[in-house]
CSV table of N, CA and C and ligand atoms in Angstrom, one decimal:
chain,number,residue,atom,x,y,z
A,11,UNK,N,9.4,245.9,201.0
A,11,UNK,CA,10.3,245.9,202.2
A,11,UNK,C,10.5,247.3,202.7
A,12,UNK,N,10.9,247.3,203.8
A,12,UNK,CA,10.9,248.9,204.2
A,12,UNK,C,12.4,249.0,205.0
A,13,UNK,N,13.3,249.9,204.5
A,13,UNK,CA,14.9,250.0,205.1
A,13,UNK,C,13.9,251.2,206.2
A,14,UNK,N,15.0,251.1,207.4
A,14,UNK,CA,14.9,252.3,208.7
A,14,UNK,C,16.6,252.8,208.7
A,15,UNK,N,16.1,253.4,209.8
A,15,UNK,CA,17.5,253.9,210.0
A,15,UNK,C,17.4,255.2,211.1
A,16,UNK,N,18.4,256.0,211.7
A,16,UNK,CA,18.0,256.9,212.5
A,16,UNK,C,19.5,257.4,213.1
A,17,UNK,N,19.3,258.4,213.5
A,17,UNK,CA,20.6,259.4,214.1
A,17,UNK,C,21.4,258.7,215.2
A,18,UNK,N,22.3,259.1,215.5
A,18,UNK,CA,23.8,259.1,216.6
A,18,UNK,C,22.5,258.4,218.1
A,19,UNK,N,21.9,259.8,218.4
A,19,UNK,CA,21.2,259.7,219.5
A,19,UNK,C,20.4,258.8,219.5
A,20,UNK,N,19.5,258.7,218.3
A,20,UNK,CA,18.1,258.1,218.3
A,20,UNK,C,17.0,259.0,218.3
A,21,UNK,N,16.7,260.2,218.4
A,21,UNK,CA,15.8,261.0,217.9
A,21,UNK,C,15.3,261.4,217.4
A,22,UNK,N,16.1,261.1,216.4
A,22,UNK,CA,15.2,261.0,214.6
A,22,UNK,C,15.1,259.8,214.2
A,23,UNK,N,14.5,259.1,213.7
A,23,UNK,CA,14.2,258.0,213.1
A,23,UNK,C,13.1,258.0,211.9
A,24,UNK,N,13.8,257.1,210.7
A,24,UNK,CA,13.0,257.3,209.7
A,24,UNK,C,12.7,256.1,209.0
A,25,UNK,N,12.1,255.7,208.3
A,25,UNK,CA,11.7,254.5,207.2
A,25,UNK,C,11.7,254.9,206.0
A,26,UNK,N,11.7,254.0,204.5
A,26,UNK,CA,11.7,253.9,203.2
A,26,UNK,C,11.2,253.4,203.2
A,27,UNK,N,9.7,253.1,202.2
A,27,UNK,CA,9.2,252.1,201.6
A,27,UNK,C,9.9,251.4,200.1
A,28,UNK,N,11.0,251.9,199.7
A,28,UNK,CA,11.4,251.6,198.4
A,28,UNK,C,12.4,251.4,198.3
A,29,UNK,N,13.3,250.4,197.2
A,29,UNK,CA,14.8,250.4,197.0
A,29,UNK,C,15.2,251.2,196.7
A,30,UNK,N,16.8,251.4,197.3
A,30,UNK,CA,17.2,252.5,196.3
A,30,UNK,C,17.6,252.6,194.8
A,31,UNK,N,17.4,254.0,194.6
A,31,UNK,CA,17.6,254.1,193.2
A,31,UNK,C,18.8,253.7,192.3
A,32,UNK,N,20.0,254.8,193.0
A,32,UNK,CA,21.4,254.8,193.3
A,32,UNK,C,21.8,254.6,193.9
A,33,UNK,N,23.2,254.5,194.3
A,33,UNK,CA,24.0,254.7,195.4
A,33,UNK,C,25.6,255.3,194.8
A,34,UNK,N,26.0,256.2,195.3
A,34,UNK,CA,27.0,256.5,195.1
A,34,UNK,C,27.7,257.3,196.3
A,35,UNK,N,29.2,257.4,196.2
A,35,UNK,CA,30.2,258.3,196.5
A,35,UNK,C,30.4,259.8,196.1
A,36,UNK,N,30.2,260.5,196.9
A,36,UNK,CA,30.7,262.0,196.3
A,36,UNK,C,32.1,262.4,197.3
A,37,UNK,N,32.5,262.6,196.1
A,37,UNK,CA,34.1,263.6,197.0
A,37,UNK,C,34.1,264.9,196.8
A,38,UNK,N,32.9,265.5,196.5
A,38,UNK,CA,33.1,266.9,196.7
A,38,UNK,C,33.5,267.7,197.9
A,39,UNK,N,34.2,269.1,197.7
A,39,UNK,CA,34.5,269.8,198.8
A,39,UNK,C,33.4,270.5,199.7
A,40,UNK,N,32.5,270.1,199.8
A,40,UNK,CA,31.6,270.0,200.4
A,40,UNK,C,30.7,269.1,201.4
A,41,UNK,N,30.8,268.1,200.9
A,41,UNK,CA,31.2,266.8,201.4
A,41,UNK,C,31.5,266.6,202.6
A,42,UNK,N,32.7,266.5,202.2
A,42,UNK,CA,33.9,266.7,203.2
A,42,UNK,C,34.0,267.5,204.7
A,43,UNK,N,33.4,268.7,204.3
A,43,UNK,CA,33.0,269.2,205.6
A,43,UNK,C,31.7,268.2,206.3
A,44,UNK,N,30.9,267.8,205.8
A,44,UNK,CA,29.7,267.0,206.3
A,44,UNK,C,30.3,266.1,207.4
A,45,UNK,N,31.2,264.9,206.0
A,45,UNK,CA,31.0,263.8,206.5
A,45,UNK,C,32.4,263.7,207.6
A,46,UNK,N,33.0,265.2,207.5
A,46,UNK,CA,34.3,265.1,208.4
A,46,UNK,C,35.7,265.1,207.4
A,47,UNK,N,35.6,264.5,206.2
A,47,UNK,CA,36.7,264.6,205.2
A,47,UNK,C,36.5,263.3,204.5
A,48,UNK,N,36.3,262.0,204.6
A,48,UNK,CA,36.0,261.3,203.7
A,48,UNK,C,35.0,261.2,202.6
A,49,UNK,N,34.8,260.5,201.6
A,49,UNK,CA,33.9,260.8,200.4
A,49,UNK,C,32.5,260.4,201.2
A,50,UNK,N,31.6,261.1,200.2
A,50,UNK,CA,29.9,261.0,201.5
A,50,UNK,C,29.5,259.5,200.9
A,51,UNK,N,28.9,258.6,201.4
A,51,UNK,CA,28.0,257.0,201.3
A,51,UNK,C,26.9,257.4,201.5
A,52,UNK,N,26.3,257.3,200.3
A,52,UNK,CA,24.8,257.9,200.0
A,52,UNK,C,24.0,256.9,198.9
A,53,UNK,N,22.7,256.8,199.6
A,53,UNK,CA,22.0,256.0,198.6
A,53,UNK,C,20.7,257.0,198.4
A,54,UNK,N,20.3,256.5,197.0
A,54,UNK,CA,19.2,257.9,196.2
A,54,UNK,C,18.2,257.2,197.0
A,55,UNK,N,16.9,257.7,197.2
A,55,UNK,CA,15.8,257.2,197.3
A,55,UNK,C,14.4,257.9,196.7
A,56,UNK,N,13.4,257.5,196.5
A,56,UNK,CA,12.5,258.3,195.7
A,56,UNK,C,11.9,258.8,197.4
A,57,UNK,N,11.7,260.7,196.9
A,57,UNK,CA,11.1,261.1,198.4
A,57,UNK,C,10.0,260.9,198.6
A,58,UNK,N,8.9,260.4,197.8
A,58,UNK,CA,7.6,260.1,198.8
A,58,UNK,C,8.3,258.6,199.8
A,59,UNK,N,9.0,257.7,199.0
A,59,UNK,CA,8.9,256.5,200.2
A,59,UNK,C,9.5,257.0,201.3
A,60,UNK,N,10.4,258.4,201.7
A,60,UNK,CA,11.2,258.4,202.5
A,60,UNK,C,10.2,258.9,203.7
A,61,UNK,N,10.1,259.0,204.8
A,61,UNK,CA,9.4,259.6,205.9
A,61,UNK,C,10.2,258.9,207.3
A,62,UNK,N,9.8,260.3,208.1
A,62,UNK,CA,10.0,260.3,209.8
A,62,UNK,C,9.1,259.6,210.0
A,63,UNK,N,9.6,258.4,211.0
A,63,UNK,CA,8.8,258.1,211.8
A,63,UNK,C,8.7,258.2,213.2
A,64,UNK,N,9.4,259.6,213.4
A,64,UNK,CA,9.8,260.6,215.1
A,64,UNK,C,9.4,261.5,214.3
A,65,UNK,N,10.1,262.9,215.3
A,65,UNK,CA,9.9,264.1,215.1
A,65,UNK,C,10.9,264.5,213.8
A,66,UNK,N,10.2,265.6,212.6
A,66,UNK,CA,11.4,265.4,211.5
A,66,UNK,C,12.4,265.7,211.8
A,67,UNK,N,13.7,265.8,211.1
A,67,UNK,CA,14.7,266.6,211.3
A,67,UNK,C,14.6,267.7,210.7
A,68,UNK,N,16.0,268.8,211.6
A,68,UNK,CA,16.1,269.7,211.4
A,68,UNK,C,16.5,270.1,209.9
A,69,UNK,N,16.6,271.4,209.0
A,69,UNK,CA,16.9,271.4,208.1
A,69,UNK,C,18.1,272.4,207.8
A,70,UNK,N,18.9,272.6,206.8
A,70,UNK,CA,20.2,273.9,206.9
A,70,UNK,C,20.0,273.8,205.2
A,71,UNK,N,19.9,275.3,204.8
A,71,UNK,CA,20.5,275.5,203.4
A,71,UNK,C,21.1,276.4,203.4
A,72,UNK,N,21.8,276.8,202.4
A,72,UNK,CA,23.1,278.1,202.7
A,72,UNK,C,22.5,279.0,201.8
A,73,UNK,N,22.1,280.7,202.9
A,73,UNK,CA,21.6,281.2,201.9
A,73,UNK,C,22.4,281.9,201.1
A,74,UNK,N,23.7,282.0,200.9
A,74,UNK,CA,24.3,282.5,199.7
A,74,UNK,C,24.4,282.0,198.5
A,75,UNK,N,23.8,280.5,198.6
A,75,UNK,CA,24.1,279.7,197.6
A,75,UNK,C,22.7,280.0,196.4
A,76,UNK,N,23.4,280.2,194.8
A,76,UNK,CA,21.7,280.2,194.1
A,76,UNK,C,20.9,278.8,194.6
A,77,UNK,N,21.6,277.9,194.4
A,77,UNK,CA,20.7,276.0,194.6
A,77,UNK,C,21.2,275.7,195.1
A,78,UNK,N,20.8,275.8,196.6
A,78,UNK,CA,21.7,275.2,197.5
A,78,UNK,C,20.7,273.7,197.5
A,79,UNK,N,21.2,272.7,198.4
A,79,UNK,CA,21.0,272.0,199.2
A,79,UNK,C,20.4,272.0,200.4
A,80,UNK,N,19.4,271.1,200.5
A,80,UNK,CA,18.7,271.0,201.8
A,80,UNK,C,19.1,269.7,202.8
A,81,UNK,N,20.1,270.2,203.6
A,81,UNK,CA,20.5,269.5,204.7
A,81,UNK,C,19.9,268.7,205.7
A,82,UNK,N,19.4,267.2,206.2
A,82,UNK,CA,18.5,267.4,207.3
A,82,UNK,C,19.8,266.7,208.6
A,83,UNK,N,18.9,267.4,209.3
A,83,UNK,CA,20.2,266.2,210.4
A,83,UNK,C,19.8,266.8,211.7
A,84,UNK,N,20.4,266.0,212.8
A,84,UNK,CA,19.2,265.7,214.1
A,84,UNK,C,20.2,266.6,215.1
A,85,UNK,N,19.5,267.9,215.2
A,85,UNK,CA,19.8,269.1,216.0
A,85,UNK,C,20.2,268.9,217.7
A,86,UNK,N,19.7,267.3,218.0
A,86,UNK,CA,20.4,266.7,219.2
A,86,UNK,C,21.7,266.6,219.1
A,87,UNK,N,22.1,265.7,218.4
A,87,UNK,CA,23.1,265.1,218.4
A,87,UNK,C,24.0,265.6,217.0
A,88,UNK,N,23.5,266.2,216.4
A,88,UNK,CA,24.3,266.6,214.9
A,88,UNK,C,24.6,265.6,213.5
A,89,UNK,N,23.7,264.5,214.1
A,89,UNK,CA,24.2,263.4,213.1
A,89,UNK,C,22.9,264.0,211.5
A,90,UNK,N,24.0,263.7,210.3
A,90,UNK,CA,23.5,264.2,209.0
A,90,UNK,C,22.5,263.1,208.6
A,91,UNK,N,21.6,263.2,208.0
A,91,UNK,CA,20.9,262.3,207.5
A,91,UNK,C,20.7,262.1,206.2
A,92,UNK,N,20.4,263.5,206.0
A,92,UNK,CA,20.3,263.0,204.6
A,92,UNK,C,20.1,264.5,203.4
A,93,UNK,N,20.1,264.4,202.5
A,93,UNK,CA,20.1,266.0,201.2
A,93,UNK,C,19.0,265.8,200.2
A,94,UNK,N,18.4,267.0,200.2
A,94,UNK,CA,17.4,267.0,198.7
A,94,UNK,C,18.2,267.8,198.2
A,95,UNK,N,18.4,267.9,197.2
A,95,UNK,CA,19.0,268.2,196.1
A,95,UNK,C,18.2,268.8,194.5
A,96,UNK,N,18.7,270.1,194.1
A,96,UNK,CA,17.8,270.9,193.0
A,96,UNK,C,18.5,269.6,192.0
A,97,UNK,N,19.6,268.9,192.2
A,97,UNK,CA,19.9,268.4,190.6
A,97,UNK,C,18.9,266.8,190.9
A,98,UNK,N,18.2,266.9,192.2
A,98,UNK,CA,17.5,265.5,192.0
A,98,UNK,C,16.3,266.1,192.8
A,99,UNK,N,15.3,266.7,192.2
A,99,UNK,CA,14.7,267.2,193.1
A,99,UNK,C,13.6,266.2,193.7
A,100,UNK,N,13.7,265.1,193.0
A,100,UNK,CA,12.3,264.1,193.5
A,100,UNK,C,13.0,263.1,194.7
A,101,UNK,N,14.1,263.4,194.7
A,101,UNK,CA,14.9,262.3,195.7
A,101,UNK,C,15.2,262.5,197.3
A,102,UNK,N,15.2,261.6,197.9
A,102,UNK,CA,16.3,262.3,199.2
A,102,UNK,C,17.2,261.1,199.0
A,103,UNK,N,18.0,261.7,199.5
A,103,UNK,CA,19.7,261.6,199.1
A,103,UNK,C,20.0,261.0,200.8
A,104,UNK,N,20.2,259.3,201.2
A,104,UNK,CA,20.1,259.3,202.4
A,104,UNK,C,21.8,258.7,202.5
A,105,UNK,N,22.4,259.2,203.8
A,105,UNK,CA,23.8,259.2,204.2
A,105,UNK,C,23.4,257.9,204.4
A,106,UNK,N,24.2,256.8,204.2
A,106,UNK,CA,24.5,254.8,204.0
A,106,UNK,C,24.7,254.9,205.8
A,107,UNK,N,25.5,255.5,206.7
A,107,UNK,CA,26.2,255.6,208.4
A,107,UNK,C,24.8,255.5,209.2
A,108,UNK,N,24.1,256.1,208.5
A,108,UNK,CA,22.3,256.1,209.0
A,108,UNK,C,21.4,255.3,209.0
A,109,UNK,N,21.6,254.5,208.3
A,109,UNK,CA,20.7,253.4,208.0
A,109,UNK,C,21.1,251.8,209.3
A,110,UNK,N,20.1,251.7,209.4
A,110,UNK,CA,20.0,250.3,210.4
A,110,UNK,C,21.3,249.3,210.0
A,111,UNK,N,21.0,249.3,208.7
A,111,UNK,CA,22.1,248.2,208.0
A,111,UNK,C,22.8,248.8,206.8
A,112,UNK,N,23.5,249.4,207.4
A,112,UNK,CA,24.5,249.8,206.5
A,112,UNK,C,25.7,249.6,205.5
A,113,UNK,N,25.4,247.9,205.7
A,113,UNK,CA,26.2,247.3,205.1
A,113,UNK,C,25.7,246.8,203.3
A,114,UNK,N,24.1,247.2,203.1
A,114,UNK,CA,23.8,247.0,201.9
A,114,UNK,C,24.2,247.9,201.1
A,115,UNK,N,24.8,249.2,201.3
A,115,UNK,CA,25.5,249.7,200.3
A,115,UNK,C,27.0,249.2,199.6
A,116,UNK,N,26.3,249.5,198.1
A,116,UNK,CA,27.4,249.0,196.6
A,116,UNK,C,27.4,250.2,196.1
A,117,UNK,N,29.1,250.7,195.6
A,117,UNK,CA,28.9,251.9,194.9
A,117,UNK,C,28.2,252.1,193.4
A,118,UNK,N,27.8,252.5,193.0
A,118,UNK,CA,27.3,252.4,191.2
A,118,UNK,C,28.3,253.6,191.3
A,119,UNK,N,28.8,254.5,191.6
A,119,UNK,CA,29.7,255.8,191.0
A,119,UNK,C,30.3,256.1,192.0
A,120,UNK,N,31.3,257.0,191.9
A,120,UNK,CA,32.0,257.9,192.7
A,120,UNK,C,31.7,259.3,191.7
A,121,UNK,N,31.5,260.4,192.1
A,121,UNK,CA,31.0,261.7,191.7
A,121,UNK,C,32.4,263.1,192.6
A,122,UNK,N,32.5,264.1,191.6
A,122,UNK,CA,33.4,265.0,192.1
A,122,UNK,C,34.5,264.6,192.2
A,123,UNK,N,35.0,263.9,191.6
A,123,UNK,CA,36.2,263.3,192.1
A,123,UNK,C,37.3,264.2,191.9
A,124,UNK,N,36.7,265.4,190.5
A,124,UNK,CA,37.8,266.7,191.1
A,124,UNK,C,38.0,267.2,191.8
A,125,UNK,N,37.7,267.2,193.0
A,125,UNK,CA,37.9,267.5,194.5
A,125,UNK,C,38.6,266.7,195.2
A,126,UNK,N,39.0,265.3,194.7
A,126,UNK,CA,39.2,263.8,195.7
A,126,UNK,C,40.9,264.5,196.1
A,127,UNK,N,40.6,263.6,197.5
A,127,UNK,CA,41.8,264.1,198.3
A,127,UNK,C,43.2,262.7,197.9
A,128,UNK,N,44.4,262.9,197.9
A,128,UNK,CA,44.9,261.5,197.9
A,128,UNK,C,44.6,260.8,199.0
A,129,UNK,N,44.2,260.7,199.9
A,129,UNK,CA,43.7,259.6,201.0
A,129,UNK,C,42.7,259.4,200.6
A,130,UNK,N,41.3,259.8,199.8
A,130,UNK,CA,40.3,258.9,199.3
A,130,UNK,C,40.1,257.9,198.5
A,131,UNK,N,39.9,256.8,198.3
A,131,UNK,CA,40.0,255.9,197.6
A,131,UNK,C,38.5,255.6,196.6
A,132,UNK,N,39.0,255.5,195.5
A,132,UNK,CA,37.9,254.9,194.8
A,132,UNK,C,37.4,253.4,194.4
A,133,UNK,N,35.9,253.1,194.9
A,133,UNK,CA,35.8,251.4,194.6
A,133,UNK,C,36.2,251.1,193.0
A,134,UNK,N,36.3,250.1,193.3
A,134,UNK,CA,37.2,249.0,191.7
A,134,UNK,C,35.5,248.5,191.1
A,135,UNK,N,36.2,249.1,189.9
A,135,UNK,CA,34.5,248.3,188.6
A,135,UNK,C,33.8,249.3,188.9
A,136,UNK,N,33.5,250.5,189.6
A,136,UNK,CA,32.6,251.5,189.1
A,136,UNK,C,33.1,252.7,188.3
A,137,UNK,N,32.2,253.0,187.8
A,137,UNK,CA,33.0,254.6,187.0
A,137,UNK,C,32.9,255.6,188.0
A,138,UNK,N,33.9,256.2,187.5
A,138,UNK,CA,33.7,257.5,188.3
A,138,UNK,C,34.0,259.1,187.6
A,139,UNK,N,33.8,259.8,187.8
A,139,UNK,CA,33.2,261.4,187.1
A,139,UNK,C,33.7,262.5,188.0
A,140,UNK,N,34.3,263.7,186.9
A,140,UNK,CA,35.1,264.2,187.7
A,140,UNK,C,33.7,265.2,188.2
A,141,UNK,N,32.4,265.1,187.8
A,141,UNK,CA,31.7,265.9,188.4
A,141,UNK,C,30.8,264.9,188.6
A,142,UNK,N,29.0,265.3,187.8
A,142,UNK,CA,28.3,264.9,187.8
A,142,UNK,C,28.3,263.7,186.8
A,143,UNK,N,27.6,262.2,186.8
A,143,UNK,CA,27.4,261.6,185.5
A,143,UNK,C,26.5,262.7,184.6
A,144,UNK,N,27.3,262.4,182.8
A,144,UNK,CA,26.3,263.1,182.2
A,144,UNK,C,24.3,262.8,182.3
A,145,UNK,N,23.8,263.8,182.1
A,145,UNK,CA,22.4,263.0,181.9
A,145,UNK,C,21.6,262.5,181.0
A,146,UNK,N,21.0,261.6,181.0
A,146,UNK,CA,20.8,260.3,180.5
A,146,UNK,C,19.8,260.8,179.6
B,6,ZN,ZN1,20.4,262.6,217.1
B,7,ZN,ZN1,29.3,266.0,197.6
Protein backbone atom coordinates (compact mmCIF):
# COMPACT_ATOMS: atom_id res chain seq x y z
CA UNK A 1 0.00 0.00 0.00
CA UNK A 2 1.37 3.36 -0.36
CA UNK A 3 0.09 6.47 2.30
CA UNK A 4 0.62 10.20 0.36
CA UNK A 5 0.22 13.23 1.78
CA UNK A 6 1.54 16.84 1.09
CA UNK A 7 1.77 20.52 2.44
CA UNK A 8 -0.92 23.46 3.26
CA UNK A 9 -0.23 24.72 -0.49
CA UNK A 10 0.34 21.57 -2.27
CA UNK A 11 3.88 21.96 -3.34
CA UNK A 12 5.30 19.35 -1.70
CA UNK A 13 3.94 16.18 -2.07
CA UNK A 14 5.22 12.87 -0.93
CA UNK A 15 4.42 9.00 -0.77
CA UNK A 16 5.41 5.95 1.66
CA UNK A 17 5.72 2.69 0.44
CA UNK A 18 5.45 1.19 4.06
CA UNK A 19 3.43 1.04 7.34
CA UNK A 20 4.20 2.83 9.94
CA UNK A 21 6.53 1.80 12.48
CA UNK A 22 5.25 3.95 15.37
CA UNK A 23 3.13 6.52 16.03
CA UNK A 24 3.29 8.73 18.78
CA UNK A 25 2.78 12.09 20.64
CA UNK A 26 5.57 14.33 21.76
CA UNK A 27 5.04 17.29 24.14
CA UNK A 28 8.24 18.49 24.07
CA UNK A 29 9.23 22.24 24.28
CA UNK A 30 10.18 22.14 21.07
CA UNK A 31 7.41 20.82 19.63
CA UNK A 32 5.42 23.17 20.55
CA UNK A 33 6.94 25.90 18.76
CA UNK A 34 6.44 23.64 15.46
CA UNK A 35 3.20 22.49 15.83
CA UNK A 36 1.98 26.08 17.35
CA UNK A 37 1.67 24.65 21.08
CA UNK A 38 -0.11 21.38 21.05
CA UNK A 39 1.62 17.88 21.41
CA UNK A 40 3.26 16.99 17.64
CA UNK A 41 1.03 13.72 15.77
CA UNK A 42 3.76 11.89 14.27
CA UNK A 43 3.98 8.60 12.67
CA UNK A 44 7.71 6.70 12.37
CA UNK A 45 8.30 5.55 9.05
CA UNK A 46 11.37 3.62 7.66
CA UNK A 47 13.23 6.48 5.36
CA UNK A 48 13.91 4.53 2.27
CA UNK A 49 9.91 4.08 1.80
CA UNK A 50 9.52 7.75 2.45
CA UNK A 51 10.09 9.93 -0.90
CA UNK A 52 8.95 13.33 -2.76
CA UNK A 53 7.01 12.88 -5.26
CA UNK A 54 7.31 17.07 -6.24
CA UNK A 55 10.15 19.09 -5.56
CA UNK A 56 11.76 18.03 -1.96
CA UNK A 57 11.27 20.03 0.88
CA UNK A 58 13.10 22.53 2.30
CA UNK A 59 15.34 21.64 5.28
CA UNK A 60 16.20 23.68 8.87
CA UNK A 61 18.65 22.39 11.64
CA UNK A 62 19.82 24.48 14.47
CA UNK A 63 23.31 25.09 14.26
CA UNK A 64 23.89 25.47 17.93
CA UNK A 65 22.46 22.34 18.64
CA UNK A 66 25.24 19.18 19.15
CA UNK A 67 22.16 16.65 17.38
CA UNK A 68 19.97 18.70 16.19
CA UNK A 69 17.12 17.63 14.05
CA UNK A 70 16.45 17.79 10.53
CA UNK A 71 13.28 19.84 9.85
CA UNK A 72 11.67 19.44 6.37
CA UNK A 73 8.75 21.77 5.53
CA UNK A 74 7.43 23.51 2.34
CA UNK A 75 9.21 26.99 2.18
CA UNK A 76 5.87 28.17 0.22
CA UNK A 77 3.57 27.83 2.55
CA UNK A 78 5.47 26.87 5.88
CA UNK A 79 3.65 23.78 6.50
CA UNK A 80 6.17 21.06 8.62
CA UNK A 81 6.37 17.81 7.27
CA UNK A 82 8.26 15.92 8.78
CA UNK A 83 11.98 15.23 11.18
CA UNK A 84 14.93 12.87 10.88
CA UNK A 85 16.07 12.48 13.94
CA UNK A 86 19.99 11.39 15.36
CA UNK A 87 17.91 9.23 18.14
CA UNK A 88 16.18 7.47 14.91
CA UNK A 89 18.37 7.91 12.37
CA UNK A 90 16.91 5.34 9.87
CA UNK A 91 13.43 6.98 10.16
CA UNK A 92 11.55 9.99 8.99
CA UNK A 93 9.37 11.10 11.54
CA UNK A 94 6.11 12.22 9.43
CA UNK A 95 3.67 15.03 11.08
CA UNK A 96 -0.10 12.74 11.05
CA UNK A 97 -1.86 17.04 9.69
CA UNK A 98 0.08 15.94 6.42
CA UNK A 99 -0.91 12.93 5.42
CA UNK A 100 -3.95 12.58 2.84
CA UNK A 101 -5.78 10.60 5.63
CA UNK A 102 -5.05 11.60 8.66
CA UNK A 103 -7.38 9.96 10.52
CA UNK A 104 -5.27 6.54 10.60
CA UNK A 105 -3.38 7.76 13.33
CA UNK A 106 -3.42 5.68 16.98
CA UNK A 107 -1.18 6.78 19.61
CA UNK A 108 1.29 3.83 20.83
CA UNK A 109 2.99 6.70 23.29
CA UNK A 110 2.99 10.07 24.39
CA UNK A 111 6.83 11.14 24.80
CA UNK A 112 8.26 14.35 26.88
CA UNK A 113 5.63 14.71 28.77
CA UNK A 114 8.00 16.65 31.12
CA UNK A 115 7.31 19.42 29.22
CA UNK A 116 3.30 18.78 28.92
CA UNK A 117 1.37 21.88 29.20
CA UNK A 118 -1.99 21.54 31.52
CA UNK A 119 -4.07 22.03 28.35
CA UNK A 120 -2.44 18.91 26.65
CA UNK A 121 -4.10 15.98 27.05
CA UNK A 122 -2.95 12.50 27.08
CA UNK A 123 -4.69 9.37 25.00
CA UNK A 124 -6.25 6.71 27.54
CA UNK A 125 -4.35 2.94 27.28
CA UNK A 126 -1.18 4.24 26.07
CA UNK A 127 1.93 4.72 28.17
CA UNK A 128 3.43 7.65 28.34
CA UNK A 129 7.31 8.80 29.37
CA UNK A 130 8.49 11.68 30.84
CA UNK A 131 11.14 11.53 28.04
CA UNK A 132 12.16 9.10 25.67
CA UNK A 133 10.75 5.23 25.92
CA UNK A 134 13.67 3.35 27.44
CA UNK A 135 15.52 1.28 24.59
CA UNK A 136 14.60 -1.94 23.91
ZN1 LIG B 1 3.29 24.33 0.86
ZN1 LIG C 1 8.98 16.83 20.47
Amino acid sequence: MTITGRCYCGTIKYEISAEPETAFQCHCRECQYITGGNPNIVMVFPKEAFSYTSAAASTFSRADLETPVTRHFCSNCGTGIGTESPARPHAMIVKVGTLDDPSTFEAKAAIFTCDMQPYHTLPEGVPSFDKRPPKK
